Structures are given as C-alpha cells and as structure tokens.
Amino acid sequence: MLKSRLAQKQPRISAIVVGYKSRDCIARCIESLQKSTIPLDIIVVNNIVVNARDPQSVEDIVAHFKDVTCHNTGDNLGYAGGVNVGLRLAQDHKADYVFIMNPDAYIAPDCVARLLASVQKNPEIGIASPKTYYANSNTIWFAGATLDLKNGTSPHIGQGQKDGPEFSKNHDMPRANGCAMFIPVDALQKVGPMEDKYFLYFEEIDWSLRFHKAGYRIRFVADAHVWHAASTSTGGFFTPLYQYYTTRNSLAVFRQFGESPWPAFLARHIIQSCKRLLNIARNQPRNIPGVTGAIILGYFDYTRGRFGRHDF
C-alpha cells in the first residue's frame, strides 16, 4: 500500500518511474523525487522478469528507500506498458495528478511544484513537460518540440544548445516529452492510457495527439527543470533497437494522424531512413549491418501489423 506524505488539503501526486536495466541511475532519480518541495507518492514499476534473477533489476535498489512502492510486472512490458501499470496504481490510490519520468532523469526540488502551478492556472492543459538538460550540464536536451505531420519529424527545440533567454518562456507545443510528463488525472481519464502496442518510442507523440483531439493543450514549462542521461537503458540513436522501433512506430503514428497522401509520406519516410543510415555510417560504421536490418524489419513488421516487443 502506498504511503502518502501529502497533507490533507494538498493534491495527491503520484510520481511514476518505469525501471528497466536502470540500476546505475535510478537511485539518483528517486533521491531527487524525495527532495521535491511538494511531497510525492513514488511508484517504481520494475519492468522485468524478477524470477530470472536479472542483475539489472532495480528491486533491491528501491528497497533502500522509504515510502517508495515497487511493483514487479513479471515481464518487460515496454515503456508504454510499464507506464500504464503505474497509471492504474496511481488511480487506484486516488491520485489527482501523475508525474511520469524516466529512471535516468532527476529533477530540481521545485520542478513538480512549478508544473503543478502551471496546470492549476490553466485547467485546459492536459500534459505539461519541463525544460530538460543533459545530465550534469546546462545544455538543453528539450525546450519544447515541433511536429511536422506532413514529413513525419518531431525534433526537440534547443537540443545541444546552451540555455538562454530564448528557452525561458512557457509555450504551448504539439507534443510532450516522454522523459517527464505531468498530467491531471481527470484529463487522463478522458483520453485513456498510453497505446502499449508501440512498446517503445513514439508512444508519447501518439498520446499527445490524442490529448489534442480531446481538446487539451500541451505546455512547455520553462522554469521547471529536469536533467536527463538520455537513452541509458536503450543505447540510443545508433542502435538497431532504436532504429527498429522508431521506424515501425513512426509509420503507425503518422499513418493515423498524418496530413499527406500516404504514398508521398512513405517516400519521404524512406528518404529519412536513408539519411539516418548515412549518419550512422559516418559515426558508428560497425553498426550499419545491424541497423540496416532493423530498419528493414521495422518496415516489414509495420506492413504485417506486428507491434509490441521485438527482442534484439
């Protein structure tokens, strides 16, 4: 049973962290959540087969913290599936808001308070995401995002740049950042959970577009701060895993929400895949055979309607 530290008149906020091969970073994440100026119910979803005695399991790390609930899924449900488990637990325990964050991220003490203030001031906000830096730096990882439904791209604003005044204004944006999302539960109940067929990557874009369709705004909150050691558990851009899921899942998202005739979009999508391969060839040439196969498989599985987990 969750042990809430919230005062009676305060909103109840559940922080949901999906742990997967994150032993080296999740302690810092939990420590930062426990230092929040607004008390949080912390839920760690241990997204792994515990009986396999996987040395990457976070269960024994979480056990060192007081007032933290650890729920073992018994399987790797992916990011979306793990988040949905956490959402059900949060709603079962009457949370008013949920704060979803990656295990390789950590927050400023006032981060959640600032997100809460923004959402309470603007009830039409369905998701709020904070400014996110690369770990141990003031270099921007996320200061909002663009979303091109015609070409199927959604880059971060400011990524790789030093923080400055141009990244210090709150603004609406087309999609949230899956690393850190603050959501009112009443909005969540109207929109529904993440689409777990994606398993990994692009699930937050699908979710964001569904929030927009339900009439909600998505907000970048510049004075709420998070730091992120990007792709700690997945390996990131240069891996077959990343390229497979982004290929397959982006096709699904933009087929549903896109604004271009499908043949034209598919042609541009293939060109984008080729550009990614050229990038990898320049930076990680040894990965080219595996990544090429993963991208082809992503197209193939999309056409066959095969979603969920693919083991690499």
C-alpha positions as protocol buffer text, in pm:
chain_id: "A"
residue {
  index: 1
  type: MET
  ca { x: 0 y: 0 z: 0 }
}
residue {
  index: 2
  type: LEU
  ca { x: 126 y: 345 z: -93 }
}
residue {
  index: 3
  type: LYS
  ca { x: 237 y: 557 z: 199 }
}
residue {
  index: 4
  type: SER
  ca { x: 132 y: 910 z: 119 }
}
residue {
  index: 5
  type: ARG
  ca { x: 313 y: 1202 z: 279 }
}
residue {
  index: 6
  type: LEU
  ca { x: 69 y: 1456 z: 146 }
}
residue {
  index: 7
  type: ALA
  ca { x: -113 y: 1695 z: 373 }
}
residue {
  index: 8
  type: GLN
  ca { x: -489 y: 1656 z: 363 }
}
residue {
  index: 9
  type: LYS
  ca { x: -556 y: 1975 z: 166 }
}
residue {
  index: 10
  type: GLN
  ca { x: -279 y: 1921 z: -87 }
}
residue {
  index: 11
  type: PRO
  ca { x: -342 y: 1745 z: -417 }
}
residue {
  index: 12
  type: ARG
  ca { x: -217 y: 1392 z: -423 }
}
residue {
  index: 13
  type: ILE
  ca { x: 59 y: 1345 z: -681 }
}
residue {
  index: 14
  type: SER
  ca { x: 199 y: 1009 z: -784 }
}
residue {
  index: 15
  type: ALA
  ca { x: 543 y: 1002 z: -945 }
}
residue {
  index: 16
  type: ILE
  ca { x: 576 y: 703 z: -1178 }
}
residue {
  index: 17
  type: VAL
  ca { x: 919 y: 571 z: -1274 }
}
residue {
  index: 18
  type: VAL
  ca { x: 950 y: 271 z: -1506 }
}
residue {
  index: 19
  type: GLY
  ca { x: 1271 y: 87 z: -1419 }
}
residue {
  index: 20
  type: TYR
  ca { x: 1441 y: -131 z: -1679 }
}
residue {
  index: 21
  type: LYS
  ca { x: 1815 y: -202 z: -1668 }
}
residue {
  index: 22
  type: SER
  ca { x: 1849 y: 118 z: -1471 }
}
residue {
  index: 23
  type: ARG
  ca { x: 2038 y: 16 z: -1158 }
}
residue {
  index: 24
  type: ASP
  ca { x: 2313 y: 267 z: -1226 }
}
residue {
  index: 25
  type: CYS
  ca { x: 2082 y: 566 z: -1238 }
}
residue {
  index: 26
  type: ILE
  ca { x: 1750 y: 505 z: -1063 }
}
residue {
  index: 27
  type: ALA
  ca { x: 1878 y: 587 z: -713 }
}
residue {
  index: 28
  type: ARG
  ca { x: 1957 y: 942 z: -821 }
}
residue {
  index: 29
  type: CYS
  ca { x: 1611 y: 969 z: -975 }
}
residue {
  index: 30
  type: ILE
  ca { x: 1436 y: 856 z: -656 }
}
residue {
  index: 31
  type: GLU
  ca { x: 1653 y: 1076 z: -436 }
}
residue {
  index: 32
  type: SER
  ca { x: 1555 y: 1381 z: -640 }
}
residue {
  index: 33
  type: LEU
  ca { x: 1186 y: 1292 z: -621 }
}
residue {
  index: 34
  type: GLN
  ca { x: 1209 y: 1256 z: -243 }
}
residue {
  index: 35
  type: LYS
  ca { x: 1359 y: 1606 z: -223 }
}
residue {
  index: 36
  type: SER
  ca { x: 1063 y: 1757 z: -408 }
}
residue {
  index: 37
  type: THR
  ca { x: 918 y: 2064 z: -236 }
}
residue {
  index: 38
  type: ILE
  ca { x: 578 y: 1904 z: -293 }
}
residue {
  index: 39
  type: PRO
  ca { x: 555 y: 1557 z: -136 }
}
residue {
  index: 40
  type: LEU
  ca { x: 506 y: 1273 z: -383 }
}
residue {
  index: 41
  type: ASP
  ca { x: 386 y: 916 z: -374 }
}
residue {
  index: 42
  type: ILE
  ca { x: 665 y: 741 z: -561 }
}
residue {
  index: 43
  type: ILE
  ca { x: 581 y: 432 z: -766 }
}
residue {
  index: 44
  type: VAL
  ca { x: 859 y: 235 z: -933 }
}
residue {
  index: 45
  type: VAL
  ca { x: 739 y: -12 z: -1193 }
}
residue {
  index: 46
  type: ASN
  ca { x: 1004 y: -285 z: -1213 }
}
residue {
  index: 47
  type: ASN
  ca { x: 962 y: -373 z: -1579 }
}
residue {
  index: 48
  type: ILE
  ca { x: 1147 y: -702 z: -1580 }
}
residue {
  index: 49
  type: VAL
  ca { x: 1114 y: -1076 z: -1509 }
}
residue {
  index: 50
  type: VAL
  ca { x: 1224 y: -1080 z: -1146 }
}
residue {
  index: 51
  type: ASN
  ca { x: 1235 y: -1459 z: -1126 }
}
residue {
  index: 52
  type: ALA
  ca { x: 1509 y: -1457 z: -1389 }
}
residue {
  index: 53
  type: ARG
  ca { x: 1738 y: -1300 z: -1128 }
}
residue {
  index: 54
  type: ASP
  ca { x: 1843 y: -1040 z: -1380 }
}
residue {
  index: 55
  type: PRO
  ca { x: 2136 y: -843 z: -1233 }
}
residue {
  index: 56
  type: GLN
  ca { x: 1987 y: -530 z: -1389 }
}
residue {
  index: 57
  type: SER
  ca { x: 1669 y: -548 z: -1178 }
}
residue {
  index: 58
  type: VAL
  ca { x: 1609 y: -236 z: -970 }
}
residue {
  index: 59
  type: GLU
  ca { x: 1415 y: -410 z: -692 }
}
residue {
  index: 60
  type: ASP
  ca { x: 1697 y: -423 z: -437 }
}
residue {
  index: 61
  type: ILE
  ca { x: 1794 y: -61 z: -512 }
}
residue {
  index: 62
  type: VAL
  ca { x: 1441 y: 61 z: -449 }
}
residue {
  index: 63
  type: ALA
  ca { x: 1426 y: -140 z: -125 }
}
residue {
  index: 64
  type: HIS
  ca { x: 1679 y: 103 z: 30 }
}
residue {
  index: 65
  type: PHE
  ca { x: 1430 y: 391 z: 8 }
}
residue {
  index: 66
  type: LYS
  ca { x: 1147 y: 456 z: 249 }
}
residue {
  index: 67
  type: ASP
  ca { x: 797 y: 537 z: 127 }
}
residue {
  index: 68
  type: VAL
  ca { x: 856 y: 407 z: -224 }
}
residue {
  index: 69
  type: THR
  ca { x: 628 y: 144 z: -378 }
}
residue {
  index: 70
  type: CYS
  ca { x: 793 y: -107 z: -611 }
}
residue {
  index: 71
  type: HIS
  ca { x: 562 y: -308 z: -838 }
}
residue {
  index: 72
  type: ASN
  ca { x: 708 y: -603 z: -1029 }
}
residue {
  index: 73
  type: THR
  ca { x: 544 y: -653 z: -1367 }
}
residue {
  index: 74
  type: GLY
  ca { x: 685 y: -1003 z: -1417 }
}
residue {
  index: 75
  type: ASP
  ca { x: 776 y: -920 z: -1776 }
}
residue {
  index: 76
  type: ASN
  ca { x: 922 y: -645 z: -1992 }
}
residue {
  index: 77
  type: LEU
  ca { x: 608 y: -458 z: -2097 }
}
residue {
  index: 78
  type: GLY
  ca { x: 796 y: -177 z: -2268 }
}
residue {
  index: 79
  type: TYR
  ca { x: 784 y: 187 z: -2169 }
}
residue {
  index: 80
  type: ALA
  ca { x: 418 y: 235 z: -2259 }
}
residue {
  index: 81
  type: GLY
  ca { x: 308 y: -87 z: -2088 }
}
residue {
  index: 82
  type: GLY
  ca { x: 509 y: -5 z: -1777 }
}
residue {
  index: 83
  type: VAL
  ca { x: 368 y: 347 z: -1759 }
}
residue {
  index: 84
  type: ASN
  ca { x: 15 y: 209 z: -1789 }
}
residue {
  index: 85
  type: VAL
  ca { x: 76 y: -20 z: -1491 }
}
residue {
  index: 86
  type: GLY
  ca { x: 189 y: 284 z: -1292 }
}
residue {
  index: 87
  type: LEU
  ca { x: -115 y: 484 z: -1404 }
}
residue {
  index: 88
  type: ARG
  ca { x: -350 y: 215 z: -1279 }
}
residue {
  index: 89
  type: LEU
  ca { x: -173 y: 205 z: -943 }
}
residue {
  index: 90
  type: ALA
  ca { x: -185 y: 584 z: -913 }
}
residue {
  index: 91
  type: GLN
  ca { x: -555 y: 597 z: -992 }
}
residue {
  index: 92
  type: ASP
  ca { x: -630 y: 309 z: -754 }
}
residue {
  index: 93
  type: HIS
  ca { x: -477 y: 522 z: -480 }
}
residue {
  index: 94
  type: LYS
  ca { x: -675 y: 835 z: -570 }
}
residue {
  index: 95
  type: ALA
  ca { x: -401 y: 1046 z: -725 }
}
residue {
  index: 96
  type: ASP
  ca { x: -509 y: 1388 z: -852 }
}
residue {
  index: 97
  type: TYR
  ca { x: -203 y: 1421 z: -1075 }
}
residue {
  index: 98
  type: VAL
  ca { x: 65 y: 1191 z: -1209 }
}
residue {
  index: 99
  type: PHE
  ca { x: 426 y: 1282 z: -1285 }
}
residue {
  index: 100
  type: ILE
  ca { x: 587 y: 1032 z: -1523 }
}
residue {
  index: 101
  type: MET
  ca { x: 963 y: 1037 z: -1561 }
}
residue {
  index: 102
  type: ASN
  ca { x: 1245 y: 824 z: -1693 }
}
residue {
  index: 103
  type: PRO
  ca { x: 1472 y: 646 z: -1443 }
}
residue {
  index: 104
  type: ASP
  ca { x: 1780 y: 810 z: -1598 }
}
residue {
  index: 105
  type: ALA
  ca { x: 1649 y: 1158 z: -1515 }
}
residue {
  index: 106
  type: TYR
  ca { x: 1646 y: 1367 z: -1198 }
}
residue {
  index: 107
  type: ILE
  ca { x: 1457 y: 1682 z: -1104 }
}
residue {
  index: 108
  type: ALA
  ca { x: 1514 y: 2016 z: -936 }
}
residue {
  index: 109
  type: PRO
  ca { x: 1340 y: 2029 z: -596 }
}
residue {
  index: 110
  type: ASP
  ca { x: 1080 y: 2281 z: -719 }
}
residue {
  index: 111
  type: CYS
  ca { x: 1016 y: 2110 z: -1055 }
}
residue {
  index: 112
  type: VAL
  ca { x: 687 y: 1942 z: -965 }
}
residue {
  index: 113
  type: ALA
  ca { x: 562 y: 2248 z: -778 }
}
residue {
  index: 114
  type: ARG
  ca { x: 614 y: 2462 z: -1089 }
}
residue {
  index: 115
  type: LEU
  ca { x: 444 y: 2207 z: -1315 }
}
residue {
  index: 116
  type: LEU
  ca { x: 151 y: 2190 z: -1074 }
}
residue {
  index: 117
  type: ALA
  ca { x: 120 y: 2568 z: -1062 }
}
residue {
  index: 118
  type: SER
  ca { x: 114 y: 2589 z: -1441 }
}
residue {
  index: 119
  type: VAL
  ca { x: -155 y: 2323 z: -1474 }
}
residue {
  index: 120
  type: GLN
  ca { x: -370 y: 2467 z: -1193 }
}
residue {
  index: 121
  type: LYS
  ca { x: -354 y: 2810 z: -1357 }
}
residue {
  index: 122
  type: ASN
  ca { x: -458 y: 2664 z: -1693 }
}
residue {
  index: 123
  type: PRO
  ca { x: -710 y: 2380 z: -1647 }
}
residue {
  index: 124
  type: GLU
  ca { x: -718 y: 2318 z: -2022 }
}
residue {
  index: 125
  type: ILE
  ca { x: -359 y: 2182 z: -2007 }
}
residue {
  index: 126
  type: GLY
  ca { x: -358 y: 1805 z: -2043 }
}
residue {
  index: 127
  type: ILE
  ca { x: 19 y: 1745 z: -2027 }
}
residue {
  index: 128
  type: ALA
  ca { x: 299 y: 1970 z: -1903 }
}
residue {
  index: 129
  type: SER
  ca { x: 665 y: 1891 z: -1968 }
}
residue {
  index: 130
  type: PRO
  ca { x: 961 y: 2069 z: -1803 }
}
residue {
  index: 131
  type: LYS
  ca { x: 1277 y: 2211 z: -1954 }
}
residue {
  index: 132
  type: THR
  ca { x: 1522 y: 1922 z: -1972 }
}
residue {
  index: 133
  type: TYR
  ca { x: 1901 y: 1942 z: -1977 }
}
residue {
  index: 134
  type: TYR
  ca { x: 2162 y: 1681 z: -2049 }
}
residue {
  index: 135
  type: ALA
  ca { x: 2278 y: 1534 z: -1718 }
}
residue {
  index: 136
  type: ASN
  ca { x: 2523 y: 1743 z: -1515 }
}
residue {
  index: 137
  type: SER
  ca { x: 2506 y: 2039 z: -1752 }
}
residue {
  index: 138
  type: ASN
  ca { x: 2315 y: 2348 z: -1861 }
}
residue {
  index: 139
  type: THR
  ca { x: 2298 y: 2221 z: -2220 }
}
residue {
  index: 140
  type: ILE
  ca { x: 1943 y: 2187 z: -2349 }
}
residue {
  index: 141
  type: TRP
  ca { x: 1805 y: 1843 z: -2431 }
}
residue {
  index: 142
  type: PHE
  ca { x: 1441 y: 1956 z: -2457 }
}
residue {
  index: 143
  type: ALA
  ca { x: 1289 y: 2303 z: -2459 }
}
residue {
  index: 144
  type: GLY
  ca { x: 974 y: 2209 z: -2645 }
}
residue {
  index: 145
  type: ALA
  ca { x: 930 y: 2031 z: -2975 }
}
residue {
  index: 146
  type: THR
  ca { x: 798 y: 2082 z: -3323 }
}
residue {
  index: 147
  type: LEU
  ca { x: 583 y: 1826 z: -3503 }
}
residue {
  index: 148
  type: ASP
  ca { x: 567 y: 1804 z: -3881 }
}
residue {
  index: 149
  type: LEU
  ca { x: 273 y: 1578 z: -3965 }
}
residue {
  index: 150
  type: LYS
  ca { x: 347 y: 1612 z: -4336 }
}
residue {
  index: 151
  type: ASN
  ca { x: 703 y: 1483 z: -4321 }
}
residue {
  index: 152
  type: GLY
  ca { x: 685 y: 1277 z: -4001 }
}
residue {
  index: 153
  type: THR
  ca { x: 950 y: 1456 z: -3797 }
}
residue {
  index: 154
  type: SER
  ca { x: 943 y: 1594 z: -3442 }
}
residue {
  index: 155
  type: PRO
  ca { x: 1278 y: 1740 z: -3330 }
}
residue {
  index: 156
  type: HIS
  ca { x: 1343 y: 1893 z: -2990 }
}
residue {
  index: 157
  type: ILE
  ca { x: 1373 y: 2269 z: -2970 }
}
residue {
  index: 158
  type: GLY
  ca { x: 1714 y: 2386 z: -2848 }
}
residue {
  index: 159
  type: GLN
  ca { x: 1875 y: 2044 z: -2833 }
}
residue {
  index: 160
  type: GLY
  ca { x: 2252 y: 2071 z: -2789 }
}
residue {
  index: 161
  type: GLN
  ca { x: 2246 y: 2445 z: -2720 }
}
residue {
  index: 162
  type: LYS
  ca { x: 2339 y: 2626 z: -2402 }
}
residue {
  index: 163
  type: ASP
  ca { x: 2043 y: 2752 z: -2202 }
}
residue {
  index: 164
  type: GLY
  ca { x: 1947 y: 3114 z: -2260 }
}
residue {
  index: 165
  type: PRO
  ca { x: 1660 y: 3364 z: -2265 }
}
residue {
  index: 166
  type: GLU
  ca { x: 1517 y: 3217 z: -2585 }
}
residue {
  index: 167
  type: PHE
  ca { x: 1441 y: 2894 z: -2394 }
}
residue {
  index: 168
  type: SER
  ca { x: 1296 y: 3061 z: -2084 }
}
residue {
  index: 169
  type: LYS
  ca { x: 937 y: 3126 z: -2189 }
}
residue {
  index: 170
  type: ASN
  ca { x: 644 y: 2893 z: -2133 }
}
residue {
  index: 171
  type: HIS
  ca { x: 462 y: 2799 z: -2451 }
}
residue {
  index: 172
  type: ASP
  ca { x: 218 y: 2553 z: -2597 }
}
residue {
  index: 173
  type: MET
  ca { x: 366 y: 2279 z: -2809 }
}
residue {
  index: 174
  type: PRO
  ca { x: 235 y: 1999 z: -3033 }
}
residue {
  index: 175
  type: ARG
  ca { x: 366 y: 1711 z: -2826 }
}
residue {
  index: 176
  type: ALA
  ca { x: 504 y: 1631 z: -2483 }
}
residue {
  index: 177
  type: ASN
  ca { x: 843 y: 1490 z: -2387 }
}
residue {
  index: 178
  type: GLY
  ca { x: 820 y: 1129 z: -2271 }
}
residue {
  index: 179
  type: CYS
  ca { x: 1113 y: 1180 z: -2034 }
}
residue {
  index: 180
  type: ALA
  ca { x: 897 y: 1388 z: -1797 }
}
residue {
  index: 181
  type: MET
  ca { x: 522 y: 1449 z: -1816 }
}
residue {
  index: 182
  type: PHE
  ca { x: 285 y: 1600 z: -1558 }
}
residue {
  index: 183
  type: ILE
  ca { x: -82 y: 1509 z: -1615 }
}
residue {
  index: 184
  type: PRO
  ca { x: -408 y: 1579 z: -1431 }
}
residue {
  index: 185
  type: VAL
  ca { x: -587 y: 1252 z: -1366 }
}
residue {
  index: 186
  type: ASP
  ca { x: -921 y: 1391 z: -1482 }
}
residue {
  index: 187
  type: ALA
  ca { x: -767 y: 1459 z: -1825 }
}
residue {
  index: 188
  type: LEU
  ca { x: -609 y: 1114 z: -1824 }
}
residue {
  index: 189
  type: GLN
  ca { x: -947 y: 955 z: -1757 }
}
residue {
  index: 190
  type: LYS
  ca { x: -1091 y: 1128 z: -2065 }
}
residue {
  index: 191
  type: VAL
  ca { x: -805 y: 1043 z: -2300 }
}
residue {
  index: 192
  type: GLY
  ca { x: -712 y: 699 z: -2173 }
}
residue {
  index: 193
  type: PRO
  ca { x: -372 y: 531 z: -2116 }
}
residue {
  index: 194
  type: MET
  ca { x: -75 y: 512 z: -2349 }
}
residue {
  index: 195
  type: GLU
  ca { x: -108 y: 291 z: -2655 }
}
residue {
  index: 196
  type: ASP
  ca { x: 103 y: -4 z: -2544 }
}
residue {
  index: 197
  type: LYS
  ca { x: 131 y: -159 z: -2892 }
}
residue {
  index: 198
  type: TYR
  ca { x: 420 y: 80 z: -2958 }
}
residue {
  index: 199
  type: PHE
  ca { x: 622 y: -77 z: -2674 }
}
residue {
  index: 200
  type: LEU
  ca { x: 900 y: 183 z: -2703 }
}
residue {
  index: 201
  type: TYR
  ca { x: 932 y: 522 z: -2874 }
}
residue {
  index: 202
  type: PHE
  ca { x: 665 y: 742 z: -3036 }
}
residue {
  index: 203
  type: GLU
  ca { x: 408 y: 647 z: -2773 }
}
residue {
  index: 204
  type: GLU
  ca { x: 420 y: 998 z: -2628 }
}
residue {
  index: 205
  type: ILE
  ca { x: 358 y: 1150 z: -2974 }
}
residue {
  index: 206
  type: ASP
  ca { x: 53 y: 930 z: -3023 }
}
residue {
  index: 207
  type: TRP
  ca { x: -63 y: 1020 z: -2671 }
}
residue {
  index: 208
  type: SER
  ca { x: -7 y: 1392 z: -2727 }
}
residue {
  index: 209
  type: LEU
  ca { x: -212 y: 1389 z: -3045 }
}
residue {
  index: 210
  type: ARG
  ca { x: -492 y: 1210 z: -2862 }
}
residue {
  index: 211
  type: PHE
  ca { x: -483 y: 1474 z: -2587 }
}
residue {
  index: 212
  type: HIS
  ca { x: -510 y: 1745 z: -2854 }
}
residue {
  index: 213
  type: LYS
  ca { x: -801 y: 1562 z: -3015 }
}
residue {
  index: 214
  type: ALA
  ca { x: -978 y: 1561 z: -2677 }
}
residue {
  index: 215
  type: GLY
  ca { x: -941 y: 1940 z: -2659 }
}
residue {
  index: 216
  type: TYR
  ca { x: -640 y: 1970 z: -2426 }
}
residue {
  index: 217
  type: ARG
  ca { x: -331 y: 2187 z: -2462 }
}
residue {
  index: 218
  type: ILE
  ca { x: 24 y: 2060 z: -2410 }
}
residue {
  index: 219
  type: ARG
  ca { x: 256 y: 2300 z: -2231 }
}
residue {
  index: 220
  type: PHE
  ca { x: 629 y: 2354 z: -2204 }
}
residue {
  index: 221
  type: VAL
  ca { x: 712 y: 2490 z: -1856 }
}
residue {
  index: 222
  type: ALA
  ca { x: 1046 y: 2665 z: -1875 }
}
residue {
  index: 223
  type: ASP
  ca { x: 1108 y: 2722 z: -1504 }
}
residue {
  index: 224
  type: ALA
  ca { x: 1057 y: 2354 z: -1415 }
}
residue {
  index: 225
  type: HIS
  ca { x: 1388 y: 2173 z: -1461 }
}
residue {
  index: 226
  type: VAL
  ca { x: 1495 y: 1814 z: -1521 }
}
residue {
  index: 227
  type: TRP
  ca { x: 1831 y: 1661 z: -1614 }
}
residue {
  index: 228
  type: HIS
  ca { x: 1846 y: 1352 z: -1835 }
}
residue {
  index: 229
  type: ALA
  ca { x: 2117 y: 1096 z: -1913 }
}
residue {
  index: 230
  type: ALA
  ca { x: 1950 y: 1016 z: -2246 }
}
residue {
  index: 231
  type: SER
  ca { x: 1894 y: 655 z: -2358 }
}
residue {
  index: 232
  type: THR
  ca { x: 2076 y: 493 z: -2066 }
}
residue {
  index: 233
  type: SER
  ca { x: 1882 y: 165 z: -2093 }
}
residue {
  index: 234
  type: THR
  ca { x: 1822 y: 150 z: -2470 }
}
residue {
  index: 235
  type: GLY
  ca { x: 2155 y: 262 z: -2617 }
}
residue {
  index: 236
  type: GLY
  ca { x: 2013 y: 546 z: -2824 }
}
residue {
  index: 237
  type: PHE
  ca { x: 2013 y: 656 z: -3186 }
}
residue {
  index: 238
  type: PHE
  ca { x: 2292 y: 434 z: -3321 }
}
residue {
  index: 239
  type: THR
  ca { x: 2144 y: 101 z: -3213 }
}
residue {
  index: 240
  type: PRO
  ca { x: 1925 y: -148 z: -3402 }
}
residue {
  index: 241
  type: LEU
  ca { x: 1673 y: -134 z: -3118 }
}
residue {
  index: 242
  type: TYR
  ca { x: 1621 y: 241 z: -3153 }
}
residue {
  index: 243
  type: GLN
  ca { x: 1603 y: 233 z: -3531 }
}
residue {
  index: 244
  type: TYR
  ca { x: 1361 y: -59 z: -3542 }
}
residue {
  index: 245
  type: TYR
  ca { x: 1105 y: 92 z: -3305 }
}
residue {
  index: 246
  type: THR
  ca { x: 1128 y: 445 z: -3444 }
}
residue {
  index: 247
  type: THR
  ca { x: 1085 y: 314 z: -3800 }
}
residue {
  index: 248
  type: ARG
  ca { x: 788 y: 91 z: -3724 }
}
residue {
  index: 249
  type: ASN
  ca { x: 614 y: 319 z: -3476 }
}
residue {
  index: 250
  type: SER
  ca { x: 655 y: 642 z: -3670 }
}
residue {
  index: 251
  type: LEU
  ca { x: 484 y: 478 z: -3966 }
}
residue {
  index: 252
  type: ALA
  ca { x: 189 y: 384 z: -3744 }
}
residue {
  index: 253
  type: VAL
  ca { x: 157 y: 726 z: -3578 }
}
residue {
  index: 254
  type: PHE
  ca { x: 179 y: 928 z: -3896 }
}
residue {
  index: 255
  type: ARG
  ca { x: -46 y: 693 z: -4093 }
}
residue {
  index: 256
  type: GLN
  ca { x: -313 y: 768 z: -3832 }
}
residue {
  index: 257
  type: PHE
  ca { x: -252 y: 1139 z: -3780 }
}
residue {
  index: 258
  type: GLY
  ca { x: -54 y: 1247 z: -4086 }
}
residue {
  index: 259
  type: GLU
  ca { x: -151 y: 1521 z: -4328 }
}
residue {
  index: 260
  type: SER
  ca { x: -2 y: 1386 z: -4652 }
}
residue {
  index: 261
  type: PRO
  ca { x: -121 y: 1129 z: -4905 }
}
residue {
  index: 262
  type: TRP
  ca { x: 25 y: 800 z: -4789 }
}
residue {
  index: 263
  type: PRO
  ca { x: 247 y: 724 z: -5094 }
}
residue {
  index: 264
  type: ALA
  ca { x: 408 y: 1068 z: -5073 }
}
residue {
  index: 265
  type: PHE
  ca { x: 462 y: 1036 z: -4699 }
}
residue {
  index: 266
  type: LEU
  ca { x: 610 y: 686 z: -4737 }
}
residue {
  index: 267
  type: ALA
  ca { x: 857 y: 809 z: -4997 }
}
residue {
  index: 268
  type: ARG
  ca { x: 973 y: 1088 z: -4764 }
}
residue {
  index: 269
  type: HIS
  ca { x: 990 y: 842 z: -4475 }
}
residue {
  index: 270
  type: ILE
  ca { x: 1222 y: 613 z: -4672 }
}
residue {
  index: 271
  type: ILE
  ca { x: 1443 y: 911 z: -4757 }
}
residue {
  index: 272
  type: GLN
  ca { x: 1462 y: 999 z: -4387 }
}
residue {
  index: 273
  type: SER
  ca { x: 1562 y: 639 z: -4309 }
}
residue {
  index: 274
  type: CYS
  ca { x: 1843 y: 662 z: -4564 }
}
residue {
  index: 275
  type: LYS
  ca { x: 1965 y: 986 z: -4406 }
}
residue {
  index: 276
  type: ARG
  ca { x: 1975 y: 815 z: -4066 }
}
residue {
  index: 277
  type: LEU
  ca { x: 2181 y: 534 z: -4216 }
}
residue {
  index: 278
  type: LEU
  ca { x: 2428 y: 785 z: -4360 }
}
residue {
  index: 279
  type: ASN
  ca { x: 2459 y: 949 z: -4018 }
}
residue {
  index: 280
  type: ILE
  ca { x: 2529 y: 612 z: -3857 }
}
residue {
  index: 281
  type: ALA
  ca { x: 2777 y: 520 z: -4131 }
}
residue {
  index: 282
  type: ARG
  ca { x: 2973 y: 838 z: -4052 }
}
residue {
  index: 283
  type: ASN
  ca { x: 2966 y: 795 z: -3674 }
}
residue {
  index: 284
  type: GLN
  ca { x: 2925 y: 424 z: -3595 }
}
residue {
  index: 285
  type: PRO
  ca { x: 3008 y: 232 z: -3915 }
}
residue {
  index: 286
  type: ARG
  ca { x: 3029 y: -101 z: -3731 }
}
residue {
  index: 287
  type: ASN
  ca { x: 2658 y: -72 z: -3654 }
}
residue {
  index: 288
  type: ILE
  ca { x: 2548 y: -41 z: -4016 }
}
residue {
  index: 289
  type: PRO
  ca { x: 2465 y: -411 z: -4082 }
}
residue {
  index: 290
  type: GLY
  ca { x: 2253 y: -446 z: -3768 }
}
residue {
  index: 291
  type: VAL
  ca { x: 2084 y: -108 z: -3806 }
}
residue {
  index: 292
  type: THR
  ca { x: 2006 y: -165 z: -4174 }
}
residue {
  index: 293
  type: GLY
  ca { x: 1841 y: -496 z: -4092 }
}
residue {
  index: 294
  type: ALA
  ca { x: 1647 y: -336 z: -3806 }
}
residue {
  index: 295
  type: ILE
  ca { x: 1509 y: -58 z: -4027 }
}
residue {
  index: 296
  type: ILE
  ca { x: 1403 y: -304 z: -4298 }
}
residue {
  index: 297
  type: LEU
  ca { x: 1238 y: -520 z: -4032 }
}
residue {
  index: 298
  type: GLY
  ca { x: 1059 y: -212 z: -3897 }
}
residue {
  index: 299
  type: TYR
  ca { x: 901 y: -153 z: -4239 }
}
residue {
  index: 300
  type: PHE
  ca { x: 823 y: -522 z: -4279 }
}
residue {
  index: 301
  type: ASP
  ca { x: 660 y: -559 z: -3936 }
}
residue {
  index: 302
  type: TYR
  ca { x: 454 y: -245 z: -3987 }
}
residue {
  index: 303
  type: THR
  ca { x: 311 y: -381 z: -4312 }
}
residue {
  index: 304
  type: ARG
  ca { x: 224 y: -710 z: -4135 }
}
residue {
  index: 305
  type: GLY
  ca { x: 68 y: -530 z: -3839 }
}
residue {
  index: 306
  type: ARG
  ca { x: 323 y: -674 z: -3596 }
}
residue {
  index: 307
  type: PHE
  ca { x: 357 y: -450 z: -3294 }
}
residue {
  index: 308
  type: GLY
  ca { x: 462 y: -494 z: -2932 }
}
residue {
  index: 309
  type: ARG
  ca { x: 805 y: -618 z: -2829 }
}
residue {
  index: 310
  type: HIS
  ca { x: 1074 y: -738 z: -3063 }
}
residue {
  index: 311
  type: ASP
  ca { x: 1376 y: -892 z: -2892 }
}
residue {
  index: 312
  type: PHE
  ca { x: 1722 y: -791 z: -3010 }
}
